[in-house]
PDB file of N, CA and C in Angstrom:
ATOM      1  N   MET A   1     120.729  66.428 138.632  1.00 44.00           N
ATOM      2  CA  MET A   1     122.142  66.379 138.330  1.00 44.00           C
ATOM      3  C   MET A   1     122.311  65.962 136.876  1.00 44.00           C
ATOM      4  N   SER A   2     123.244  66.561 136.191  1.00 49.00           N
ATOM      5  CA  SER A   2     123.440  66.276 134.775  1.00 49.00           C
ATOM      6  C   SER A   2     123.957  64.858 134.568  1.00 49.00           C
ATOM      7  N   GLN A   3     123.722  64.321 133.380  1.00 52.00           N
ATOM      8  CA  GLN A   3     124.182  62.980 133.054  1.00 52.00           C
ATOM      9  C   GLN A   3     125.698  62.929 132.937  1.00 52.00           C
ATOM     10  N   ASN A   4     126.339  64.039 132.671  1.00 52.00           N
ATOM     11  CA  ASN A   4     127.789  64.069 132.503  1.00 52.00           C
ATOM     12  C   ASN A   4     128.544  64.124 133.824  1.00 52.00           C
ATOM     13  N   MET A   5     127.841  64.310 134.922  1.00 49.00           N
ATOM     14  CA  MET A   5     128.517  64.495 136.187  1.00 49.00           C
ATOM     15  C   MET A   5     127.823  63.692 137.264  1.00 49.00           C
ATOM     16  N   SER A   6     128.576  62.961 138.070  1.00 48.00           N
ATOM     17  CA  SER A   6     128.010  62.247 139.192  1.00 48.00           C
ATOM     18  C   SER A   6     128.694  62.729 140.454  1.00 48.00           C
ATOM     19  N   TYR A   7     128.018  62.655 141.562  1.00 55.00           N
ATOM     20  CA  TYR A   7     128.598  63.126 142.807  1.00 55.00           C
ATOM     21  C   TYR A   7     129.487  62.045 143.408  1.00 55.00           C
ATOM     22  N   GLY A   8     130.671  62.411 143.794  1.00 65.00           N
ATOM     23  CA  GLY A   8     131.536  61.510 144.515  1.00 65.00           C
ATOM     24  C   GLY A   8     132.199  60.431 143.673  1.00 65.00           C
ATOM     25  N   ASP A   9     132.427  60.667 142.410  1.00 65.00           N
ATOM     26  CA  ASP A   9     133.111  59.691 141.560  1.00 65.00           C
ATOM     27  C   ASP A   9     134.568  60.118 141.432  1.00 65.00           C
ATOM     28  N   PRO A  10     135.490  59.439 142.113  1.00 62.00           N
ATOM     29  CA  PRO A  10     136.880  59.880 142.102  1.00 62.00           C
ATOM     30  C   PRO A  10     137.638  59.551 140.818  1.00 62.00           C
ATOM     31  N   LEU A  11     137.084  58.699 139.954  1.00 71.00           N
ATOM     32  CA  LEU A  11     137.778  58.371 138.710  1.00 71.00           C
ATOM     33  C   LEU A  11     137.518  59.457 137.680  1.00 71.00           C
ATOM     34  N   PRO A  12     138.574  59.979 137.071  1.00 71.00           N
ATOM     35  CA  PRO A  12     138.410  61.081 136.125  1.00 71.00           C
ATOM     36  C   PRO A  12     137.848  60.622 134.788  1.00 71.00           C
ATOM     37  N   THR A  13     137.341  61.561 134.035  1.00 78.00           N
ATOM     38  CA  THR A  13     136.938  61.308 132.659  1.00 78.00           C
ATOM     39  C   THR A  13     138.210  60.924 131.896  1.00 78.00           C
ATOM     40  N   PRO A  14     138.263  59.735 131.278  1.00 83.00           N
ATOM     41  CA  PRO A  14     139.501  59.261 130.639  1.00 83.00           C
ATOM     42  C   PRO A  14     140.100  60.238 129.626  1.00 83.00           C
ATOM     43  N   GLU A  15     139.280  60.963 128.895  1.00 87.00           N
ATOM     44  CA  GLU A  15     139.774  61.907 127.898  1.00 87.00           C
ATOM     45  C   GLU A  15     140.468  63.114 128.520  1.00 87.00           C
ATOM     46  N   SER A  16     140.331  63.292 129.840  1.00 86.00           N
ATOM     47  CA  SER A  16     140.935  64.430 130.539  1.00 86.00           C
ATOM     48  C   SER A  16     142.290  64.076 131.138  1.00 86.00           C
ATOM     49  N   VAL A  17     142.792  62.876 130.856  1.00 90.00           N
ATOM     50  CA  VAL A  17     144.018  62.384 131.478  1.00 90.00           C
ATOM     51  C   VAL A  17     145.101  62.141 130.428  1.00 90.00           C
ATOM     52  N   ILE A  18     146.309  62.560 130.755  1.00 91.00           N
ATOM     53  CA  ILE A  18     147.480  62.153 129.976  1.00 91.00           C
ATOM     54  C   ILE A  18     148.479  61.604 130.983  1.00 91.00           C
ATOM     55  N   SER A  19     149.069  60.457 130.638  1.00 91.00           N
ATOM     56  CA  SER A  19     149.959  59.826 131.605  1.00 91.00           C
ATOM     57  C   SER A  19     151.150  59.183 130.920  1.00 91.00           C
ATOM     58  N   GLY A  20     152.206  59.018 131.707  1.00 92.00           N
ATOM     59  CA  GLY A  20     153.400  58.306 131.313  1.00 92.00           C
ATOM     60  C   GLY A  20     153.635  57.204 132.326  1.00 92.00           C
ATOM     61  N   GLU A  21     154.789  56.577 132.280  1.00 93.00           N
ATOM     62  CA  GLU A  21     155.070  55.485 133.207  1.00 93.00           C
ATOM     63  C   GLU A  21     155.047  55.930 134.659  1.00 93.00           C
ATOM     64  N   GLN A  22     155.476  57.156 134.939  1.00 95.00           N
ATOM     65  CA  GLN A  22     155.575  57.610 136.323  1.00 95.00           C
ATOM     66  C   GLN A  22     154.801  58.893 136.621  1.00 95.00           C
ATOM     67  N   TYR A  23     154.016  59.371 135.672  1.00 95.00           N
ATOM     68  CA  TYR A  23     153.241  60.586 135.932  1.00 95.00           C
ATOM     69  C   TYR A  23     151.823  60.449 135.381  1.00 95.00           C
ATOM     70  N   ARG A  24     150.957  61.278 135.935  1.00 92.00           N
ATOM     71  CA  ARG A  24     149.580  61.371 135.446  1.00 92.00           C
ATOM     72  C   ARG A  24     149.103  62.798 135.674  1.00 92.00           C
ATOM     73  N   LEU A  25     148.587  63.417 134.617  1.00 93.00           N
ATOM     74  CA  LEU A  25     148.021  64.759 134.698  1.00 93.00           C
ATOM     75  C   LEU A  25     146.544  64.657 134.342  1.00 93.00           C
ATOM     76  N   THR A  26     145.697  65.229 135.174  1.00 89.00           N
ATOM     77  CA  THR A  26     144.258  65.208 134.953  1.00 89.00           C
ATOM     78  C   THR A  26     143.749  66.638 134.882  1.00 89.00           C
ATOM     79  N   VAL A  27     143.143  67.014 133.771  1.00 90.00           N
ATOM     80  CA  VAL A  27     142.565  68.351 133.619  1.00 90.00           C
ATOM     81  C   VAL A  27     141.158  68.301 134.198  1.00 90.00           C
ATOM     82  N   LEU A  28     140.951  69.000 135.310  1.00 85.00           N
ATOM     83  CA  LEU A  28     139.637  69.019 135.957  1.00 85.00           C
ATOM     84  C   LEU A  28     138.788  70.179 135.446  1.00 85.00           C
ATOM     85  N   THR A  29     139.399  71.332 135.309  1.00 87.00           N
ATOM     86  CA  THR A  29     138.747  72.507 134.737  1.00 87.00           C
ATOM     87  C   THR A  29     139.814  73.247 133.934  1.00 87.00           C
ATOM     88  N   PRO A  30     139.461  74.258 133.158  1.00 91.00           N
ATOM     89  CA  PRO A  30     140.485  74.986 132.408  1.00 91.00           C
ATOM     90  C   PRO A  30     141.575  75.608 133.289  1.00 91.00           C
ATOM     91  N   GLY A  31     141.280  75.826 134.567  1.00 90.00           N
ATOM     92  CA  GLY A  31     142.253  76.426 135.469  1.00 90.00           C
ATOM     93  C   GLY A  31     142.737  75.513 136.572  1.00 90.00           C
ATOM     94  N   LEU A  32     142.407  74.210 136.507  1.00 87.00           N
ATOM     95  CA  LEU A  32     142.766  73.286 137.583  1.00 87.00           C
ATOM     96  C   LEU A  32     143.231  71.959 136.999  1.00 87.00           C
ATOM     97  N   VAL A  33     144.495  71.614 137.294  1.00 91.00           N
ATOM     98  CA  VAL A  33     145.079  70.364 136.822  1.00 91.00           C
ATOM     99  C   VAL A  33     145.614  69.602 138.028  1.00 91.00           C
ATOM    100  N   ARG A  34     145.280  68.328 138.110  1.00 88.00           N
ATOM    101  CA  ARG A  34     145.832  67.464 139.149  1.00 88.00           C
ATOM    102  C   ARG A  34     147.107  66.843 138.595  1.00 88.00           C
ATOM    103  N   LEU A  35     148.220  67.052 139.304  1.00 92.00           N
ATOM    104  CA  LEU A  35     149.523  66.551 138.882  1.00 92.00           C
ATOM    105  C   LEU A  35     149.948  65.444 139.841  1.00 92.00           C
ATOM    106  N   GLU A  36     150.322  64.296 139.284  1.00 91.00           N
ATOM    107  CA  GLU A  36     150.767  63.188 140.124  1.00 91.00           C
ATOM    108  C   GLU A  36     152.068  62.614 139.569  1.00 91.00           C
ATOM    109  N   TYR A  37     152.977  62.265 140.485  1.00 95.00           N
ATOM    110  CA  TYR A  37     154.204  61.578 140.119  1.00 95.00           C
ATOM    111  C   TYR A  37     154.372  60.414 141.078  1.00 95.00           C
ATOM    112  N   SER A  38     154.734  59.249 140.542  1.00 95.00           N
ATOM    113  CA  SER A  38     154.944  58.066 141.363  1.00 95.00           C
ATOM    114  C   SER A  38     156.109  57.271 140.788  1.00 95.00           C
ATOM    115  N   PRO A  39     157.198  57.118 141.541  1.00 96.00           N
ATOM    116  CA  PRO A  39     158.344  56.373 141.037  1.00 96.00           C
ATOM    117  C   PRO A  39     157.996  54.943 140.618  1.00 96.00           C
ATOM    118  N   ASP A  40     157.003  54.333 141.294  1.00 96.00           N
ATOM    119  CA  ASP A  40     156.632  52.956 140.954  1.00 96.00           C
ATOM    120  C   ASP A  40     155.452  52.879 139.984  1.00 96.00           C
ATOM    121  N   GLY A  41     154.941  54.029 139.535  1.00 94.00           N
ATOM    122  CA  GLY A  41     153.847  54.031 138.567  1.00 94.00           C
ATOM    123  C   GLY A  41     152.484  53.717 139.150  1.00 94.00           C
ATOM    124  N   GLU A  42     152.362  53.677 140.472  1.00 92.00           N
ATOM    125  CA  GLU A  42     151.079  53.431 141.150  1.00 92.00           C
ATOM    126  C   GLU A  42     150.465  54.778 141.527  1.00 92.00           C
ATOM    127  N   PHE A  43     149.178  54.949 141.205  1.00 89.00           N
ATOM    128  CA  PHE A  43     148.515  56.222 141.479  1.00 89.00           C
ATOM    129  C   PHE A  43     147.290  56.024 142.349  1.00 89.00           C
ATOM    130  N   GLU A  44     146.963  57.036 143.125  1.00 79.00           N
ATOM    131  CA  GLU A  44     145.836  57.008 144.050  1.00 79.00           C
ATOM    132  C   GLU A  44     144.564  57.438 143.335  1.00 79.00           C
ATOM    133  N   ASP A  45     143.541  56.592 143.378  1.00 75.00           N
ATOM    134  CA  ASP A  45     142.274  56.915 142.727  1.00 75.00           C
ATOM    135  C   ASP A  45     141.137  57.181 143.705  1.00 75.00           C
ATOM    136  N   ARG A  46     141.379  57.028 144.993  1.00 71.00           N
ATOM    137  CA  ARG A  46     140.315  57.290 145.959  1.00 71.00           C
ATOM    138  C   ARG A  46     140.032  58.787 146.043  1.00 71.00           C
ATOM    139  N   ALA A  47     138.814  59.114 146.431  1.00 63.00           N
ATOM    140  CA  ALA A  47     138.444  60.526 146.608  1.00 63.00           C
ATOM    141  C   ALA A  47     139.316  61.151 147.683  1.00 63.00           C
ATOM    142  N   SER A  48     139.573  62.437 147.528  1.00 62.00           N
ATOM    143  CA  SER A  48     140.315  63.185 148.537  1.00 62.00           C
ATOM    144  C   SER A  48     139.461  64.373 148.961  1.00 62.00           C
ATOM    145  N   THR A  49     139.863  65.010 150.033  1.00 61.00           N
ATOM    146  CA  THR A  49     139.138  66.206 150.466  1.00 61.00           C
ATOM    147  C   THR A  49     139.151  67.253 149.371  1.00 61.00           C
ATOM    148  N   PHE A  50     140.252  67.324 148.647  1.00 61.00           N
ATOM    149  CA  PHE A  50     140.405  68.292 147.564  1.00 61.00           C
ATOM    150  C   PHE A  50     139.508  67.968 146.379  1.00 61.00           C
ATOM    151  N   ALA A  51     139.418  66.699 146.003  1.00 61.00           N
ATOM    152  CA  ALA A  51     138.697  66.319 144.781  1.00 61.00           C
ATOM    153  C   ALA A  51     137.861  65.069 145.018  1.00 61.00           C
ATOM    154  N   VAL A  52     136.670  65.254 145.563  1.00 56.00           N
ATOM    155  CA  VAL A  52     135.758  64.136 145.782  1.00 56.00           C
ATOM    156  C   VAL A  52     135.249  63.619 144.447  1.00 56.00           C
ATOM    157  N   ASN A  53     134.973  64.537 143.535  1.00 57.00           N
ATOM    158  CA  ASN A  53     134.442  64.173 142.225  1.00 57.00           C
ATOM    159  C   ASN A  53     135.412  64.613 141.142  1.00 57.00           C
ATOM    160  N   ARG A  54     135.958  63.635 140.418  1.00 57.00           N
ATOM    161  CA  ARG A  54     136.851  63.962 139.304  1.00 57.00           C
ATOM    162  C   ARG A  54     136.229  63.629 137.958  1.00 57.00           C
ATOM    163  N   ARG A  55     135.024  63.078 137.975  1.00 61.00           N
ATOM    164  CA  ARG A  55     134.346  62.721 136.721  1.00 61.00           C
ATOM    165  C   ARG A  55     133.580  63.949 136.243  1.00 61.00           C
ATOM    166  N   LEU A  56     134.315  64.869 135.662  1.00 66.00           N
ATOM    167  CA  LEU A  56     133.759  66.124 135.168  1.00 66.00           C
ATOM    168  C   LEU A  56     133.783  66.123 133.648  1.00 66.00           C
ATOM    169  N   PRO A  57     132.961  66.939 133.030  1.00 67.00           N
ATOM    170  CA  PRO A  57     133.041  67.049 131.565  1.00 67.00           C
ATOM    171  C   PRO A  57     134.456  67.488 131.164  1.00 67.00           C
ATOM    172  N   LYS A  58     134.978  66.937 130.089  1.00 74.00           N
ATOM    173  CA  LYS A  58     136.331  67.262 129.643  1.00 74.00           C
ATOM    174  C   LYS A  58     136.383  68.720 129.198  1.00 74.00           C
ATOM    175  N   PRO A  59     137.253  69.520 129.839  1.00 77.00           N
ATOM    176  CA  PRO A  59     137.410  70.895 129.371  1.00 77.00           C
ATOM    177  C   PRO A  59     138.169  70.907 128.049  1.00 77.00           C
ATOM    178  N   GLU A  60     138.011  71.975 127.306  1.00 86.00           N
ATOM    179  CA  GLU A  60     138.761  72.100 126.061  1.00 86.00           C
ATOM    180  C   GLU A  60     140.240  72.232 126.409  1.00 86.00           C
ATOM    181  N   CYS A  61     141.050  71.336 125.868  1.00 90.00           N
ATOM    182  CA  CYS A  61     142.478  71.352 126.137  1.00 90.00           C
ATOM    183  C   CYS A  61     143.221  70.574 125.059  1.00 90.00           C
ATOM    184  N   ARG A  62     144.545  70.785 125.044  1.00 92.00           N
ATOM    185  CA  ARG A  62     145.412  70.052 124.116  1.00 92.00           C
ATOM    186  C   ARG A  62     146.566  69.453 124.902  1.00 92.00           C
ATOM    187  N   PHE A  63     146.935  68.226 124.541  1.00 91.00           N
ATOM    188  CA  PHE A  63     148.108  67.571 125.104  1.00 91.00           C
ATOM    189  C   PHE A  63     149.104  67.346 123.983  1.00 91.00           C
ATOM    190  N   LYS A  64     150.371  67.506 124.291  1.00 93.00           N
ATOM    191  CA  LYS A  64     151.409  67.227 123.302  1.00 93.00           C
ATOM    192  C   LYS A  64     152.584  66.574 124.032  1.00 93.00           C
ATOM    193  N   VAL A  65     152.964  65.372 123.598  1.00 92.00           N
ATOM    194  CA  VAL A  65     154.115  64.694 124.185  1.00 92.00           C
ATOM    195  C   VAL A  65     155.377  65.389 123.689  1.00 92.00           C
ATOM    196  N   VAL A  66     156.267  65.715 124.630  1.00 92.00           N
ATOM    197  CA  VAL A  66     157.522  66.394 124.313  1.00 92.00           C
ATOM    198  C   VAL A  66     158.638  65.614 125.017  1.00 92.00           C
ATOM    199  N   GLY A  67     159.392  64.820 124.265  1.00 92.00           N
ATOM    200  CA  GLY A  67     160.421  63.967 124.866  1.00 92.00           C
ATOM    201  C   GLY A  67     159.771  62.984 125.819  1.00 92.00           C
ATOM    202  N   ASP A  68     160.253  62.947 127.063  1.00 92.00           N
ATOM    203  CA  ASP A  68     159.662  62.077 128.088  1.00 92.00           C
ATOM    204  C   ASP A  68     158.522  62.763 128.824  1.00 92.00           C
ATOM    205  N   GLY A  69     158.256  64.013 128.504  1.00 93.00           N
ATOM    206  CA  GLY A  69     157.261  64.789 129.224  1.00 93.00           C
ATOM    207  C   GLY A  69     156.093  65.192 128.356  1.00 93.00           C
ATOM    208  N   VAL A  70     155.447  66.277 128.767  1.00 95.00           N
ATOM    209  CA  VAL A  70     154.221  66.698 128.115  1.00 95.00           C
ATOM    210  C   VAL A  70     154.044  68.208 128.213  1.00 95.00           C
ATOM    211  N   GLU A  71     153.352  68.750 127.237  1.00 96.00           N
ATOM    212  CA  GLU A  71     152.879  70.127 127.281  1.00 96.00           C
ATOM    213  C   GLU A  71     151.363  70.055 127.277  1.00 96.00           C
ATOM    214  N   LEU A  72     150.736  70.759 128.187  1.00 94.00           N
ATOM    215  CA  LEU A  72     149.283  70.777 128.320  1.00 94.00           C
ATOM    216  C   LEU A  72     148.826  72.220 128.191  1.00 94.00           C
ATOM    217  N   VAL A  73     147.811  72.459 127.369  1.00 94.00           N
ATOM    218  CA  VAL A  73     147.311  73.812 127.159  1.00 94.00           C
ATOM    219  C   VAL A  73     145.802  73.827 127.347  1.00 94.00           C
ATOM    220  N   THR A  74     145.321  74.754 128.178  1.00 93.00           N
ATOM    221  CA  THR A  74     143.891  75.032 128.311  1.00 93.00           C
ATOM    222  C   THR A  74     143.694  76.518 128.028  1.00 93.00           C
ATOM    223  N   GLU A  75     142.478  76.986 128.114  1.00 91.00           N
ATOM    224  CA  GLU A  75     142.231  78.416 127.884  1.00 91.00           C
ATOM    225  C   GLU A  75     142.809  79.274 128.999  1.00 91.00           C
ATOM    226  N   ARG A  76     143.153  78.692 130.143  1.00 92.00           N
ATOM    227  CA  ARG A  76     143.650  79.452 131.294  1.00 92.00           C
ATOM    228  C   ARG A  76     145.117  79.244 131.620  1.00 92.00           C
ATOM    229  N   MET A  77     145.741  78.187 131.058  1.00 93.00           N
ATOM    230  CA  MET A  77     147.124  77.915 131.433  1.00 93.00           C
ATOM    231  C   MET A  77     147.853  77.076 130.397  1.00 93.00           C
ATOM    232  N   ARG A  78     149.165  77.117 130.520  1.00 95.00           N
ATOM    233  CA  ARG A  78     150.045  76.245 129.746  1.00 95.00           C
ATOM    234  C   ARG A  78     150.970  75.579 130.768  1.00 95.00           C
ATOM    235  N   VAL A  79     151.020  74.245 130.738  1.00 96.00           N
ATOM    236  CA  VAL A  79     151.842  73.476 131.668  1.00 96.00           C
ATOM    237  C   VAL A  79     152.921  72.756 130.864  1.00 96.00           C
ATOM    238  N   PHE A  80     154.157  72.930 131.279  1.00 96.00           N
ATOM    239  CA  PHE A  80     155.288  72.213 130.700  1.00 96.00           C
ATOM    240  C   PHE A  80     155.834  71.297 131.791  1.00 96.00           C
ATOM    241  N   TYR A  81     155.896  69.998 131.518  1.00 97.00           N
ATOM    242  CA  TYR A  81     156.360  69.033 132.516  1.00 97.00           C
ATOM    243  C   TYR A  81     157.309  68.056 131.843  1.00 97.00           C
ATOM    244  N   ASP A  82     158.465  67.815 132.459  1.00 97.00           N
ATOM    245  CA  ASP A  82     159.492  66.977 131.841  1.00 97.00           C
ATOM    246  C   ASP A  82     159.317  65.477 132.056  1.00 97.00           C
ATOM    247  N   GLY A  83     158.294  65.051 132.810  1.00 95.00           N
ATOM    248  CA  GLY A  83     158.027  63.632 133.023  1.00 95.00           C
ATOM    249  C   GLY A  83     158.840  63.004 134.144  1.00 95.00           C
ATOM    250  N   LYS A  84     159.639  63.796 134.839  1.00 96.00           N
ATOM    251  CA  LYS A  84     160.484  63.293 135.923  1.00 96.00           C
ATOM    252  C   LYS A  84     159.900  63.719 137.263  1.00 96.00           C
ATOM    253  N   ALA A  85     160.563  63.338 138.361  1.00 96.00           N
ATOM    254  CA  ALA A  85     160.127  63.784 139.688  1.00 96.00           C
ATOM    255  C   ALA A  85     159.972  65.306 139.653  1.00 96.00           C
ATOM    256  N   PHE A  86     158.935  65.826 140.286  1.00 95.00           N
ATOM    257  CA  PHE A  86     158.663  67.258 140.241  1.00 95.00           C
ATOM    258  C   PHE A  86     159.865  68.043 140.764  1.00 95.00           C
ATOM    259  N   SER A  87     160.214  69.086 140.027  1.00 96.00           N
ATOM    260  CA  SER A  87     161.339  69.938 140.408  1.00 96.00           C
ATOM    261  C   SER A  87     161.105  71.330 139.847  1.00 96.00           C
ATOM    262  N   PRO A  88     161.788  72.337 140.400  1.00 94.00           N
ATOM    263  CA  PRO A  88     161.628  73.698 139.871  1.00 94.00           C
ATOM    264  C   PRO A  88     162.004  73.827 138.398  1.00 94.00           C
ATOM    265  N   SER A  89     162.934  73.010 137.944  1.00 96.00           N
ATOM    266  CA  SER A  89     163.347  73.125 136.543  1.00 96.00           C
ATOM    267  C   SER A  89     162.537  72.230 135.610  1.00 96.00           C
ATOM    268  N   GLY A  90     161.763  71.299 136.158  1.00 97.00           N
ATOM    269  CA  GLY A  90     161.042  70.349 135.319  1.00 97.00           C
ATOM    270  C   GLY A  90     159.554  70.567 135.218  1.00 97.00           C
ATOM    271  N   LEU A  91     159.022  71.551 135.936  1.00 96.00           N
ATOM    272  CA  LEU A  91     157.584  71.821 135.912  1.00 96.00           C
ATOM    273  C   LEU A  91     157.373  73.327 135.879  1.00 96.00           C
ATOM    274  N   HIS A  92     156.711  73.795 134.841  1.00 96.00           N
ATOM    275  CA  HIS A  92     156.420  75.223 134.692  1.00 96.00           C
ATOM    276  C   HIS A  92     154.947  75.378 134.355  1.00 96.00           C
ATOM    277  N   VAL A  93     154.296  76.310 135.020  1.00 95.00           N
ATOM    278  CA  VAL A  93     152.902  76.621 134.735  1.00 95.00           C
ATOM    279  C   VAL A  93     152.809  78.104 134.429  1.00 95.00           C
ATOM    280  N   VAL A  94     152.238  78.434 133.281  1.00 95.00           N
ATOM    281  CA  VAL A  94     152.043  79.820 132.882  1.00 95.00           C
ATOM    282  C   VAL A  94     150.540  80.066 132.842  1.00 95.00           C
ATOM    283  N   LEU A  95     150.073  80.990 133.666  1.00 92.00           N
ATOM    284  CA  LEU A  95     148.651  81.338 133.699  1.00 92.00           C
ATOM    285  C   LEU A  95     148.396  82.516 132.778  1.00 92.00           C
ATOM    286  N   VAL A  96     147.217  82.545 132.176  1.00 85.00           N
ATOM    287  CA  VAL A  96     146.857  83.654 131.303  1.00 85.00           C
ATOM    288  C   VAL A  96     145.529  84.250 131.766  1.00 85.00           C
ATOM    289  N   LYS A  97     145.335  85.500 131.435  1.00 78.00           N
ATOM    290  CA  LYS A  97     144.051  86.139 131.716  1.00 78.00           C
ATOM    291  C   LYS A  97     142.983  85.460 130.894  1.00 78.00           C
ATOM    292  N   LYS A  98     141.804  85.366 131.449  1.00 69.00           N
ATOM    293  CA  LYS A  98     140.717  84.683 130.759  1.00 69.00           C
ATOM    294  C   LYS A  98     140.452  85.271 129.369  1.00 69.00           C
ATOM    295  N   SER A  99     140.667  86.553 129.204  1.00 65.00           N
ATOM    296  CA  SER A  99     140.392  87.182 127.910  1.00 65.00           C
ATOM    297  C   SER A  99     141.449  86.866 126.860  1.00 65.00           C
ATOM    298  N   LYS A 100     142.576  86.259 127.273  1.00 62.00           N
ATOM    299  CA  LYS A 100     143.663  85.930 126.337  1.00 62.00           C
ATOM    300  C   LYS A 100     143.825  84.417 126.240  1.00 62.00           C
ATOM    301  N   SER A 101     142.831  83.746 125.738  1.00 61.00           N
ATOM    302  CA  SER A 101     142.846  82.291 125.639  1.00 61.00           C
ATOM    303  C   SER A 101     144.025  81.798 124.814  1.00 61.00           C
ATOM    304  N   LEU A 102     144.618  80.696 125.242  1.00 61.00           N
ATOM    305  CA  LEU A 102     145.726  80.071 124.517  1.00 61.00           C
ATOM    306  C   LEU A 102     145.237  79.111 123.435  1.00 61.00           C
ATOM    307  N   LEU A 103     143.973  78.760 123.458  1.00 58.00           N
ATOM    308  CA  LEU A 103     143.449  77.799 122.489  1.00 58.00           C
ATOM    309  C   LEU A 103     142.962  78.468 121.233  1.00 58.00           C
TER     310      LEU A 103
END
């Protein structure tokens, strides 16, 4: 197993996380982002069936704070999030073909 990856480590690579008082976004791969919102600012760090291991090498990505929210860009997607409770108007994800990288 590579030194950059351990099996069953639910804590993400810190450089792959951007967070605010009530949200946390974790880039797991260029095409997979874990989105969390918590009104009290408490987040779950235990392993889940979906993501037993979150300590992955940081994918190439960019974060940009926009008002109270964030814009996240990887080679596979662009995520716009307003920093509030998830809603159809406050969270947008645009996927791109692998051959048309956004980075």
